[in-house]
JSON list of C-alpha atoms in Angstrom, two decimals:
[
{"chain": "A", "resi": 1, "resn": "UNK", "atom": "CA", "xyz": [83.37, -69.52, -27.42]},
{"chain": "A", "resi": 2, "resn": "UNK", "atom": "CA", "xyz": [84.17, -67.65, -24.74]},
{"chain": "A", "resi": 3, "resn": "UNK", "atom": "CA", "xyz": [84.67, -63.98, -23.13]},
{"chain": "A", "resi": 4, "resn": "UNK", "atom": "CA", "xyz": [87.45, -64.44, -19.99]},
{"chain": "A", "resi": 5, "resn": "UNK", "atom": "CA", "xyz": [87.94, -62.03, -17.60]},
{"chain": "A", "resi": 6, "resn": "UNK", "atom": "CA", "xyz": [91.04, -60.65, -16.94]},
{"chain": "A", "resi": 7, "resn": "UNK", "atom": "CA", "xyz": [91.02, -62.54, -13.79]},
{"chain": "A", "resi": 8, "resn": "UNK", "atom": "CA", "xyz": [90.07, -65.87, -15.16]},
{"chain": "A", "resi": 9, "resn": "UNK", "atom": "CA", "xyz": [93.32, -65.09, -18.14]},
{"chain": "A", "resi": 10, "resn": "UNK", "atom": "CA", "xyz": [95.21, -64.44, -14.47]},
{"chain": "A", "resi": 11, "resn": "UNK", "atom": "CA", "xyz": [93.74, -67.62, -13.10]},
{"chain": "A", "resi": 12, "resn": "UNK", "atom": "CA", "xyz": [94.94, -69.63, -16.21]},
{"chain": "A", "resi": 13, "resn": "UNK", "atom": "CA", "xyz": [98.41, -68.38, -16.84]},
{"chain": "A", "resi": 14, "resn": "UNK", "atom": "CA", "xyz": [99.20, -68.29, -13.06]},
{"chain": "A", "resi": 15, "resn": "UNK", "atom": "CA", "xyz": [97.77, -71.98, -12.67]},
{"chain": "A", "resi": 16, "resn": "UNK", "atom": "CA", "xyz": [96.95, -70.62, -8.97]},
{"chain": "A", "resi": 17, "resn": "UNK", "atom": "CA", "xyz": [94.47, -73.21, -7.88]},
{"chain": "A", "resi": 18, "resn": "UNK", "atom": "CA", "xyz": [93.65, -70.04, -5.23]},
{"chain": "A", "resi": 19, "resn": "UNK", "atom": "CA", "xyz": [92.66, -67.85, -7.95]},
{"chain": "A", "resi": 20, "resn": "UNK", "atom": "CA", "xyz": [90.52, -70.67, -9.48]},
{"chain": "A", "resi": 21, "resn": "UNK", "atom": "CA", "xyz": [88.30, -71.29, -6.50]},
{"chain": "A", "resi": 22, "resn": "UNK", "atom": "CA", "xyz": [88.39, -67.51, -5.69]},
{"chain": "A", "resi": 23, "resn": "UNK", "atom": "CA", "xyz": [86.40, -66.97, -9.00]},
{"chain": "A", "resi": 24, "resn": "UNK", "atom": "CA", "xyz": [83.57, -70.13, -8.75]},
{"chain": "A", "resi": 25, "resn": "UNK", "atom": "CA", "xyz": [83.05, -68.59, -5.27]},
{"chain": "A", "resi": 26, "resn": "UNK", "atom": "CA", "xyz": [82.35, -65.05, -6.33]},
{"chain": "A", "resi": 27, "resn": "UNK", "atom": "CA", "xyz": [79.73, -66.60, -9.21]},
{"chain": "A", "resi": 28, "resn": "UNK", "atom": "CA", "xyz": [78.17, -68.92, -6.48]},
{"chain": "A", "resi": 29, "resn": "UNK", "atom": "CA", "xyz": [77.83, -65.95, -4.05]},
{"chain": "A", "resi": 30, "resn": "UNK", "atom": "CA", "xyz": [76.37, -63.62, -6.51]},
{"chain": "A", "resi": 31, "resn": "UNK", "atom": "CA", "xyz": [73.67, -66.15, -7.43]},
{"chain": "A", "resi": 32, "resn": "UNK", "atom": "CA", "xyz": [72.85, -67.47, -3.61]},
{"chain": "A", "resi": 33, "resn": "UNK", "atom": "CA", "xyz": [72.41, -63.62, -3.06]},
{"chain": "A", "resi": 34, "resn": "UNK", "atom": "CA", "xyz": [70.17, -62.94, -5.74]},
{"chain": "A", "resi": 35, "resn": "UNK", "atom": "CA", "xyz": [68.26, -66.38, -4.70]},
{"chain": "A", "resi": 36, "resn": "UNK", "atom": "CA", "xyz": [68.29, -64.83, -0.81]},
{"chain": "A", "resi": 37, "resn": "UNK", "atom": "CA", "xyz": [67.28, -61.36, -2.54]},
{"chain": "A", "resi": 38, "resn": "UNK", "atom": "CA", "xyz": [64.21, -62.60, -4.29]},
{"chain": "A", "resi": 39, "resn": "UNK", "atom": "CA", "xyz": [63.12, -65.07, -1.09]},
{"chain": "A", "resi": 40, "resn": "UNK", "atom": "CA", "xyz": [62.92, -61.65, 1.39]},
{"chain": "A", "resi": 41, "resn": "UNK", "atom": "CA", "xyz": [61.15, -60.46, -1.36]},
{"chain": "A", "resi": 42, "resn": "UNK", "atom": "CA", "xyz": [58.33, -63.16, -1.45]},
{"chain": "A", "resi": 43, "resn": "UNK", "atom": "CA", "xyz": [58.60, -63.07, 2.75]},
{"chain": "A", "resi": 44, "resn": "UNK", "atom": "CA", "xyz": [57.69, -58.97, 2.45]},
{"chain": "A", "resi": 45, "resn": "UNK", "atom": "CA", "xyz": [54.73, -60.28, 0.54]},
{"chain": "A", "resi": 46, "resn": "UNK", "atom": "CA", "xyz": [53.56, -62.93, 2.35]},
{"chain": "A", "resi": 47, "resn": "UNK", "atom": "CA", "xyz": [53.66, -60.63, 5.23]},
{"chain": "A", "resi": 48, "resn": "UNK", "atom": "CA", "xyz": [51.32, -58.09, 3.49]},
{"chain": "A", "resi": 49, "resn": "UNK", "atom": "CA", "xyz": [49.01, -60.82, 2.37]},
{"chain": "A", "resi": 50, "resn": "UNK", "atom": "CA", "xyz": [49.09, -62.25, 6.39]},
{"chain": "A", "resi": 51, "resn": "UNK", "atom": "CA", "xyz": [48.11, -58.32, 7.42]},
{"chain": "A", "resi": 52, "resn": "UNK", "atom": "CA", "xyz": [45.42, -58.19, 4.76]},
{"chain": "A", "resi": 53, "resn": "UNK", "atom": "CA", "xyz": [43.88, -61.30, 5.40]},
{"chain": "A", "resi": 54, "resn": "UNK", "atom": "CA", "xyz": [41.68, -60.55, 8.46]},
{"chain": "A", "resi": 55, "resn": "UNK", "atom": "CA", "xyz": [39.84, -57.56, 6.82]},
{"chain": "A", "resi": 56, "resn": "UNK", "atom": "CA", "xyz": [39.33, -59.64, 2.96]},
{"chain": "A", "resi": 57, "resn": "UNK", "atom": "CA", "xyz": [38.02, -62.66, 5.27]},
{"chain": "A", "resi": 58, "resn": "UNK", "atom": "CA", "xyz": [35.27, -60.57, 6.74]},
{"chain": "A", "resi": 59, "resn": "UNK", "atom": "CA", "xyz": [34.68, -58.44, 3.79]},
{"chain": "A", "resi": 60, "resn": "UNK", "atom": "CA", "xyz": [34.52, -62.39, 1.92]},
{"chain": "A", "resi": 61, "resn": "UNK", "atom": "CA", "xyz": [32.14, -63.31, 5.02]},
{"chain": "A", "resi": 62, "resn": "UNK", "atom": "CA", "xyz": [29.78, -60.58, 5.18]},
{"chain": "A", "resi": 63, "resn": "UNK", "atom": "CA", "xyz": [28.89, -60.57, 1.62]},
{"chain": "A", "resi": 64, "resn": "UNK", "atom": "CA", "xyz": [28.47, -64.25, 1.54]},
{"chain": "A", "resi": 65, "resn": "UNK", "atom": "CA", "xyz": [26.37, -63.61, 4.47]},
{"chain": "A", "resi": 66, "resn": "UNK", "atom": "CA", "xyz": [24.35, -60.83, 2.61]},
{"chain": "A", "resi": 67, "resn": "UNK", "atom": "CA", "xyz": [24.28, -62.77, -0.98]},
{"chain": "A", "resi": 68, "resn": "UNK", "atom": "CA", "xyz": [22.25, -65.62, 1.24]},
{"chain": "A", "resi": 69, "resn": "UNK", "atom": "CA", "xyz": [19.88, -63.29, 2.91]},
{"chain": "A", "resi": 70, "resn": "UNK", "atom": "CA", "xyz": [18.95, -61.74, -0.95]},
{"chain": "A", "resi": 71, "resn": "UNK", "atom": "CA", "xyz": [18.50, -65.19, -2.16]},
{"chain": "A", "resi": 72, "resn": "UNK", "atom": "CA", "xyz": [16.06, -66.08, 0.69]},
{"chain": "A", "resi": 73, "resn": "UNK", "atom": "CA", "xyz": [14.41, -63.12, -0.17]},
{"chain": "A", "resi": 74, "resn": "UNK", "atom": "CA", "xyz": [14.12, -64.06, -4.00]},
{"chain": "A", "resi": 75, "resn": "UNK", "atom": "CA", "xyz": [12.95, -67.60, -2.36]},
{"chain": "A", "resi": 76, "resn": "UNK", "atom": "CA", "xyz": [9.97, -65.72, -1.34]},
{"chain": "A", "resi": 77, "resn": "UNK", "atom": "CA", "xyz": [8.78, -64.38, -4.37]},
{"chain": "A", "resi": 78, "resn": "UNK", "atom": "CA", "xyz": [5.88, -65.77, -6.32]},
{"chain": "A", "resi": 79, "resn": "UNK", "atom": "CA", "xyz": [6.67, -67.70, -9.45]},
{"chain": "A", "resi": 80, "resn": "UNK", "atom": "CA", "xyz": [5.44, -67.14, -12.98]},
{"chain": "A", "resi": 81, "resn": "UNK", "atom": "CA", "xyz": [5.10, -71.03, -13.78]},
{"chain": "A", "resi": 82, "resn": "UNK", "atom": "CA", "xyz": [5.80, -69.97, -17.58]},
{"chain": "A", "resi": 83, "resn": "UNK", "atom": "CA", "xyz": [8.97, -68.45, -17.17]},
{"chain": "A", "resi": 84, "resn": "UNK", "atom": "CA", "xyz": [9.82, -70.38, -14.30]},
{"chain": "A", "resi": 85, "resn": "UNK", "atom": "CA", "xyz": [11.25, -67.00, -12.46]},
{"chain": "A", "resi": 86, "resn": "UNK", "atom": "CA", "xyz": [9.77, -64.74, -9.64]},
{"chain": "A", "resi": 87, "resn": "UNK", "atom": "CA", "xyz": [6.25, -63.15, -11.25]},
{"chain": "A", "resi": 88, "resn": "UNK", "atom": "CA", "xyz": [7.39, -59.95, -12.96]},
{"chain": "A", "resi": 89, "resn": "UNK", "atom": "CA", "xyz": [6.96, -56.91, -10.87]},
{"chain": "A", "resi": 90, "resn": "UNK", "atom": "CA", "xyz": [8.98, -53.46, -10.86]},
{"chain": "A", "resi": 91, "resn": "UNK", "atom": "CA", "xyz": [8.14, -49.84, -9.47]},
{"chain": "A", "resi": 92, "resn": "UNK", "atom": "CA", "xyz": [9.34, -46.50, -11.27]},
{"chain": "A", "resi": 93, "resn": "UNK", "atom": "CA", "xyz": [8.59, -43.74, -9.09]},
{"chain": "A", "resi": 94, "resn": "UNK", "atom": "CA", "xyz": [5.52, -44.40, -7.31]},
{"chain": "A", "resi": 95, "resn": "UNK", "atom": "CA", "xyz": [4.04, -46.88, -9.81]},
{"chain": "A", "resi": 96, "resn": "UNK", "atom": "CA", "xyz": [4.02, -50.39, -10.05]},
{"chain": "A", "resi": 97, "resn": "UNK", "atom": "CA", "xyz": [4.42, -52.31, -13.39]},
{"chain": "A", "resi": 98, "resn": "UNK", "atom": "CA", "xyz": [3.91, -55.68, -14.20]},
{"chain": "A", "resi": 99, "resn": "UNK", "atom": "CA", "xyz": [3.49, -55.24, -17.87]},
{"chain": "A", "resi": 100, "resn": "UNK", "atom": "CA", "xyz": [6.95, -55.33, -19.28]},
{"chain": "A", "resi": 101, "resn": "UNK", "atom": "CA", "xyz": [6.27, -53.24, -22.40]},
{"chain": "A", "resi": 102, "resn": "UNK", "atom": "CA", "xyz": [4.60, -50.38, -20.06]},
{"chain": "A", "resi": 103, "resn": "UNK", "atom": "CA", "xyz": [7.76, -51.13, -17.40]},
{"chain": "A", "resi": 104, "resn": "UNK", "atom": "CA", "xyz": [10.60, -50.93, -20.25]},
{"chain": "A", "resi": 105, "resn": "UNK", "atom": "CA", "xyz": [9.23, -47.18, -21.35]},
{"chain": "A", "resi": 106, "resn": "UNK", "atom": "CA", "xyz": [8.99, -46.22, -17.73]},
{"chain": "A", "resi": 107, "resn": "UNK", "atom": "CA", "xyz": [12.39, -47.55, -16.77]},
{"chain": "A", "resi": 108, "resn": "UNK", "atom": "CA", "xyz": [13.47, -45.91, -19.76]},
{"chain": "A", "resi": 109, "resn": "UNK", "atom": "CA", "xyz": [12.27, -42.32, -19.29]},
{"chain": "A", "resi": 110, "resn": "UNK", "atom": "CA", "xyz": [13.50, -42.42, -15.83]},
{"chain": "A", "resi": 111, "resn": "UNK", "atom": "CA", "xyz": [16.84, -43.04, -16.63]},
{"chain": "A", "resi": 112, "resn": "UNK", "atom": "CA", "xyz": [16.97, -40.35, -19.29]},
{"chain": "A", "resi": 113, "resn": "UNK", "atom": "CA", "xyz": [15.92, -37.92, -16.94]},
{"chain": "A", "resi": 114, "resn": "UNK", "atom": "CA", "xyz": [19.43, -38.46, -14.74]},
{"chain": "A", "resi": 115, "resn": "UNK", "atom": "CA", "xyz": [21.50, -35.18, -15.26]},
{"chain": "A", "resi": 116, "resn": "UNK", "atom": "CA", "xyz": [24.61, -35.62, -12.89]},
{"chain": "A", "resi": 117, "resn": "UNK", "atom": "CA", "xyz": [27.45, -37.89, -13.85]},
{"chain": "A", "resi": 118, "resn": "UNK", "atom": "CA", "xyz": [28.95, -40.78, -11.65]},
{"chain": "A", "resi": 119, "resn": "UNK", "atom": "CA", "xyz": [25.95, -40.07, -9.00]},
{"chain": "A", "resi": 120, "resn": "UNK", "atom": "CA", "xyz": [23.75, -43.28, -8.44]},
{"chain": "A", "resi": 121, "resn": "UNK", "atom": "CA", "xyz": [20.07, -41.79, -8.28]},
{"chain": "A", "resi": 122, "resn": "UNK", "atom": "CA", "xyz": [16.94, -44.02, -6.87]},
{"chain": "A", "resi": 123, "resn": "UNK", "atom": "CA", "xyz": [14.58, -44.53, -9.54]},
{"chain": "A", "resi": 124, "resn": "UNK", "atom": "CA", "xyz": [12.07, -47.22, -8.03]},
{"chain": "A", "resi": 125, "resn": "UNK", "atom": "CA", "xyz": [12.71, -50.89, -7.39]},
{"chain": "A", "resi": 126, "resn": "UNK", "atom": "CA", "xyz": [12.64, -54.38, -8.85]},
{"chain": "A", "resi": 127, "resn": "UNK", "atom": "CA", "xyz": [11.27, -57.35, -6.70]},
{"chain": "A", "resi": 128, "resn": "UNK", "atom": "CA", "xyz": [11.82, -55.34, -3.21]},
{"chain": "A", "resi": 129, "resn": "UNK", "atom": "CA", "xyz": [15.53, -54.92, -4.19]},
{"chain": "A", "resi": 130, "resn": "UNK", "atom": "CA", "xyz": [16.35, -50.62, -4.07]},
{"chain": "A", "resi": 131, "resn": "UNK", "atom": "CA", "xyz": [16.94, -49.70, -7.74]},
{"chain": "A", "resi": 132, "resn": "UNK", "atom": "CA", "xyz": [19.45, -47.16, -8.83]},
{"chain": "A", "resi": 133, "resn": "UNK", "atom": "CA", "xyz": [20.89, -45.98, -11.95]},
{"chain": "A", "resi": 134, "resn": "UNK", "atom": "CA", "xyz": [23.95, -44.04, -12.46]},
{"chain": "A", "resi": 135, "resn": "UNK", "atom": "CA", "xyz": [25.53, -42.79, -15.45]},
{"chain": "A", "resi": 136, "resn": "UNK", "atom": "CA", "xyz": [29.37, -43.28, -15.75]},
{"chain": "A", "resi": 137, "resn": "UNK", "atom": "CA", "xyz": [31.55, -40.70, -16.98]},
{"chain": "A", "resi": 138, "resn": "UNK", "atom": "CA", "xyz": [34.32, -43.04, -17.02]},
{"chain": "A", "resi": 139, "resn": "UNK", "atom": "CA", "xyz": [33.00, -45.83, -18.68]},
{"chain": "A", "resi": 140, "resn": "UNK", "atom": "CA", "xyz": [33.67, -45.69, -23.08]},
{"chain": "A", "resi": 141, "resn": "UNK", "atom": "CA", "xyz": [31.24, -43.30, -24.81]},
{"chain": "A", "resi": 142, "resn": "UNK", "atom": "CA", "xyz": [29.84, -43.11, -21.27]},
{"chain": "A", "resi": 143, "resn": "UNK", "atom": "CA", "xyz": [27.04, -45.27, -20.77]},
{"chain": "A", "resi": 144, "resn": "UNK", "atom": "CA", "xyz": [25.03, -46.77, -17.83]},
{"chain": "A", "resi": 145, "resn": "UNK", "atom": "CA", "xyz": [24.90, -48.83, -14.69]},
{"chain": "A", "resi": 146, "resn": "UNK", "atom": "CA", "xyz": [21.72, -50.01, -12.51]},
{"chain": "A", "resi": 147, "resn": "UNK", "atom": "CA", "xyz": [22.32, -51.42, -8.82]},
{"chain": "A", "resi": 148, "resn": "UNK", "atom": "CA", "xyz": [19.81, -53.50, -7.20]},
{"chain": "A", "resi": 149, "resn": "UNK", "atom": "CA", "xyz": [20.27, -53.30, -3.28]},
{"chain": "A", "resi": 150, "resn": "UNK", "atom": "CA", "xyz": [19.23, -55.67, -1.05]},
{"chain": "A", "resi": 151, "resn": "UNK", "atom": "CA", "xyz": [21.45, -56.87, 1.74]},
{"chain": "A", "resi": 152, "resn": "UNK", "atom": "CA", "xyz": [24.20, -57.10, -1.21]},
{"chain": "A", "resi": 153, "resn": "UNK", "atom": "CA", "xyz": [24.45, -54.85, -4.11]},
{"chain": "A", "resi": 154, "resn": "UNK", "atom": "CA", "xyz": [24.18, -56.50, -7.46]},
{"chain": "A", "resi": 155, "resn": "UNK", "atom": "CA", "xyz": [24.97, -54.07, -10.52]},
{"chain": "A", "resi": 156, "resn": "UNK", "atom": "CA", "xyz": [24.63, -54.33, -14.61]},
{"chain": "A", "resi": 157, "resn": "UNK", "atom": "CA", "xyz": [25.46, -52.66, -17.35]},
{"chain": "A", "resi": 158, "resn": "UNK", "atom": "CA", "xyz": [22.66, -50.85, -19.26]},
{"chain": "A", "resi": 159, "resn": "UNK", "atom": "CA", "xyz": [22.22, -51.24, -23.13]},
{"chain": "A", "resi": 160, "resn": "UNK", "atom": "CA", "xyz": [20.52, -48.76, -25.21]},
{"chain": "A", "resi": 161, "resn": "UNK", "atom": "CA", "xyz": [17.18, -51.30, -25.52]},
{"chain": "A", "resi": 162, "resn": "UNK", "atom": "CA", "xyz": [15.22, -51.03, -22.02]},
{"chain": "A", "resi": 163, "resn": "UNK", "atom": "CA", "xyz": [13.20, -54.12, -22.96]},
{"chain": "A", "resi": 164, "resn": "UNK", "atom": "CA", "xyz": [16.78, -56.17, -22.83]},
{"chain": "A", "resi": 165, "resn": "UNK", "atom": "CA", "xyz": [17.88, -54.00, -19.82]},
{"chain": "A", "resi": 166, "resn": "UNK", "atom": "CA", "xyz": [14.95, -55.73, -17.63]},
{"chain": "A", "resi": 167, "resn": "UNK", "atom": "CA", "xyz": [16.22, -59.06, -18.60]},
{"chain": "A", "resi": 168, "resn": "UNK", "atom": "CA", "xyz": [19.91, -57.16, -17.45]},
{"chain": "A", "resi": 169, "resn": "UNK", "atom": "CA", "xyz": [18.23, -56.66, -13.92]},
{"chain": "A", "resi": 170, "resn": "UNK", "atom": "CA", "xyz": [16.81, -59.93, -13.82]},
{"chain": "A", "resi": 171, "resn": "UNK", "atom": "CA", "xyz": [20.41, -62.02, -14.30]},
{"chain": "A", "resi": 172, "resn": "UNK", "atom": "CA", "xyz": [21.78, -59.71, -11.79]},
{"chain": "A", "resi": 173, "resn": "UNK", "atom": "CA", "xyz": [19.65, -61.14, -8.95]},
{"chain": "A", "resi": 174, "resn": "UNK", "atom": "CA", "xyz": [18.26, -64.04, -10.33]},
{"chain": "A", "resi": 175, "resn": "UNK", "atom": "CA", "xyz": [21.73, -65.69, -11.19]},
{"chain": "A", "resi": 176, "resn": "UNK", "atom": "CA", "xyz": [22.91, -65.55, -7.24]},
{"chain": "A", "resi": 177, "resn": "UNK", "atom": "CA", "xyz": [23.31, -69.33, -6.85]},
{"chain": "A", "resi": 178, "resn": "UNK", "atom": "CA", "xyz": [26.34, -68.20, -8.86]},
{"chain": "A", "resi": 179, "resn": "UNK", "atom": "CA", "xyz": [27.75, -65.30, -7.15]},
{"chain": "A", "resi": 180, "resn": "UNK", "atom": "CA", "xyz": [27.20, -67.57, -4.08]},
{"chain": "A", "resi": 181, "resn": "UNK", "atom": "CA", "xyz": [29.80, -70.16, -5.42]},
{"chain": "A", "resi": 182, "resn": "UNK", "atom": "CA", "xyz": [32.22, -68.01, -6.96]},
{"chain": "A", "resi": 183, "resn": "UNK", "atom": "CA", "xyz": [32.40, -65.87, -3.28]},
{"chain": "A", "resi": 184, "resn": "UNK", "atom": "CA", "xyz": [32.66, -69.24, -1.65]},
{"chain": "A", "resi": 185, "resn": "UNK", "atom": "CA", "xyz": [35.84, -70.29, -4.21]},
{"chain": "A", "resi": 186, "resn": "UNK", "atom": "CA", "xyz": [37.21, -66.63, -3.56]},
{"chain": "A", "resi": 187, "resn": "UNK", "atom": "CA", "xyz": [36.80, -67.32, 0.42]},
{"chain": "A", "resi": 188, "resn": "UNK", "atom": "CA", "xyz": [38.27, -70.63, 0.00]},
{"chain": "A", "resi": 189, "resn": "UNK", "atom": "CA", "xyz": [41.00, -69.64, -2.04]},
{"chain": "A", "resi": 190, "resn": "UNK", "atom": "CA", "xyz": [41.72, -66.68, -0.12]},
{"chain": "A", "resi": 191, "resn": "UNK", "atom": "CA", "xyz": [42.27, -68.92, 3.73]},
{"chain": "A", "resi": 192, "resn": "UNK", "atom": "CA", "xyz": [44.40, -71.46, 1.06]},
{"chain": "A", "resi": 193, "resn": "UNK", "atom": "CA", "xyz": [46.66, -68.68, 0.20]},
{"chain": "A", "resi": 194, "resn": "UNK", "atom": "CA", "xyz": [46.58, -67.44, 3.62]},
{"chain": "A", "resi": 195, "resn": "UNK", "atom": "CA", "xyz": [47.79, -70.88, 5.15]},
{"chain": "A", "resi": 196, "resn": "UNK", "atom": "CA", "xyz": [50.72, -70.58, 2.42]},
{"chain": "A", "resi": 197, "resn": "UNK", "atom": "CA", "xyz": [51.80, -67.42, 3.03]},
{"chain": "A", "resi": 198, "resn": "UNK", "atom": "CA", "xyz": [52.05, -68.38, 6.93]},
{"chain": "A", "resi": 199, "resn": "UNK", "atom": "CA", "xyz": [54.38, -71.61, 5.69]},
{"chain": "A", "resi": 200, "resn": "UNK", "atom": "CA", "xyz": [56.71, -69.45, 3.35]},
{"chain": "A", "resi": 201, "resn": "UNK", "atom": "CA", "xyz": [57.26, -66.41, 6.23]},
{"chain": "A", "resi": 202, "resn": "UNK", "atom": "CA", "xyz": [58.14, -69.24, 8.90]},
{"chain": "A", "resi": 203, "resn": "UNK", "atom": "CA", "xyz": [60.41, -71.13, 6.58]},
{"chain": "A", "resi": 204, "resn": "UNK", "atom": "CA", "xyz": [64.21, -69.66, 6.50]},
{"chain": "A", "resi": 205, "resn": "UNK", "atom": "CA", "xyz": [66.06, -69.32, 3.58]},
{"chain": "A", "resi": 206, "resn": "UNK", "atom": "CA", "xyz": [67.04, -72.79, 2.64]},
{"chain": "A", "resi": 207, "resn": "UNK", "atom": "CA", "xyz": [70.47, -71.92, 0.76]},
{"chain": "A", "resi": 208, "resn": "UNK", "atom": "CA", "xyz": [71.50, -69.73, 4.18]},
{"chain": "A", "resi": 209, "resn": "UNK", "atom": "CA", "xyz": [74.20, -71.85, 5.74]},
{"chain": "A", "resi": 210, "resn": "UNK", "atom": "CA", "xyz": [75.92, -72.49, 2.16]},
{"chain": "A", "resi": 211, "resn": "UNK", "atom": "CA", "xyz": [75.68, -68.46, 1.91]},
{"chain": "A", "resi": 212, "resn": "UNK", "atom": "CA", "xyz": [77.31, -67.76, 4.83]},
{"chain": "A", "resi": 213, "resn": "UNK", "atom": "CA", "xyz": [79.85, -70.71, 4.51]},
{"chain": "A", "resi": 214, "resn": "UNK", "atom": "CA", "xyz": [80.79, -69.55, 0.58]},
{"chain": "A", "resi": 215, "resn": "UNK", "atom": "CA", "xyz": [81.00, -66.28, 1.99]},
{"chain": "A", "resi": 216, "resn": "UNK", "atom": "CA", "xyz": [83.81, -67.29, 4.99]},
{"chain": "A", "resi": 217, "resn": "UNK", "atom": "CA", "xyz": [85.69, -68.74, 2.45]},
{"chain": "A", "resi": 218, "resn": "UNK", "atom": "CA", "xyz": [85.91, -66.38, 0.04]},
{"chain": "A", "resi": 219, "resn": "UNK", "atom": "CA", "xyz": [86.22, -63.53, 2.35]},
{"chain": "A", "resi": 220, "resn": "UNK", "atom": "CA", "xyz": [89.54, -65.85, 3.50]},
{"chain": "A", "resi": 221, "resn": "UNK", "atom": "CA", "xyz": [90.57, -66.59, -0.36]},
{"chain": "A", "resi": 222, "resn": "UNK", "atom": "CA", "xyz": [90.41, -62.61, -1.07]}
]
């Protein structure tokens, strides 16, 4: 049931307990060295996380502040009592539209005039947020995306129906509470991971003493 190495056969034949002990130690040391290497790799990864933490924390904190700023701006908009959303208003070029059908046509005409790929083009504003459209070359089958820029950037993919694209613009900024919650969760997780990383880096390989002892005994036996 088991393939024996020459050394194991030799140990069985000679009955020398030292050879048997040496074989067992070699296996133990091999396994412990693998564990030690894995621990070192984990420590290196945690050290990278610790080094990256200040910049990532600053980035998420700044985003959170900007999202709060944009939410306050949205709260100041007049509300449509029927839709329970801010009163519709979009500016395309120099013209302000409050009729959704007219706005969709103007939005489509402006977007379809864009000639250069991967370059955001300002076509107007929506609810006080600067509106840019980008023709994307890296999206499957091409495609367009829109960005609403307030203190933060709010992006959405555009589809063929520009009447629906108006809904997408609204969702991009009116769902800001969800963005704030997700960003808060990301920031909390980042800080928790940072604390865990510091603990891992501070702790030595837990079986280092056992490894040192067995390596020394193996050296003597050999």
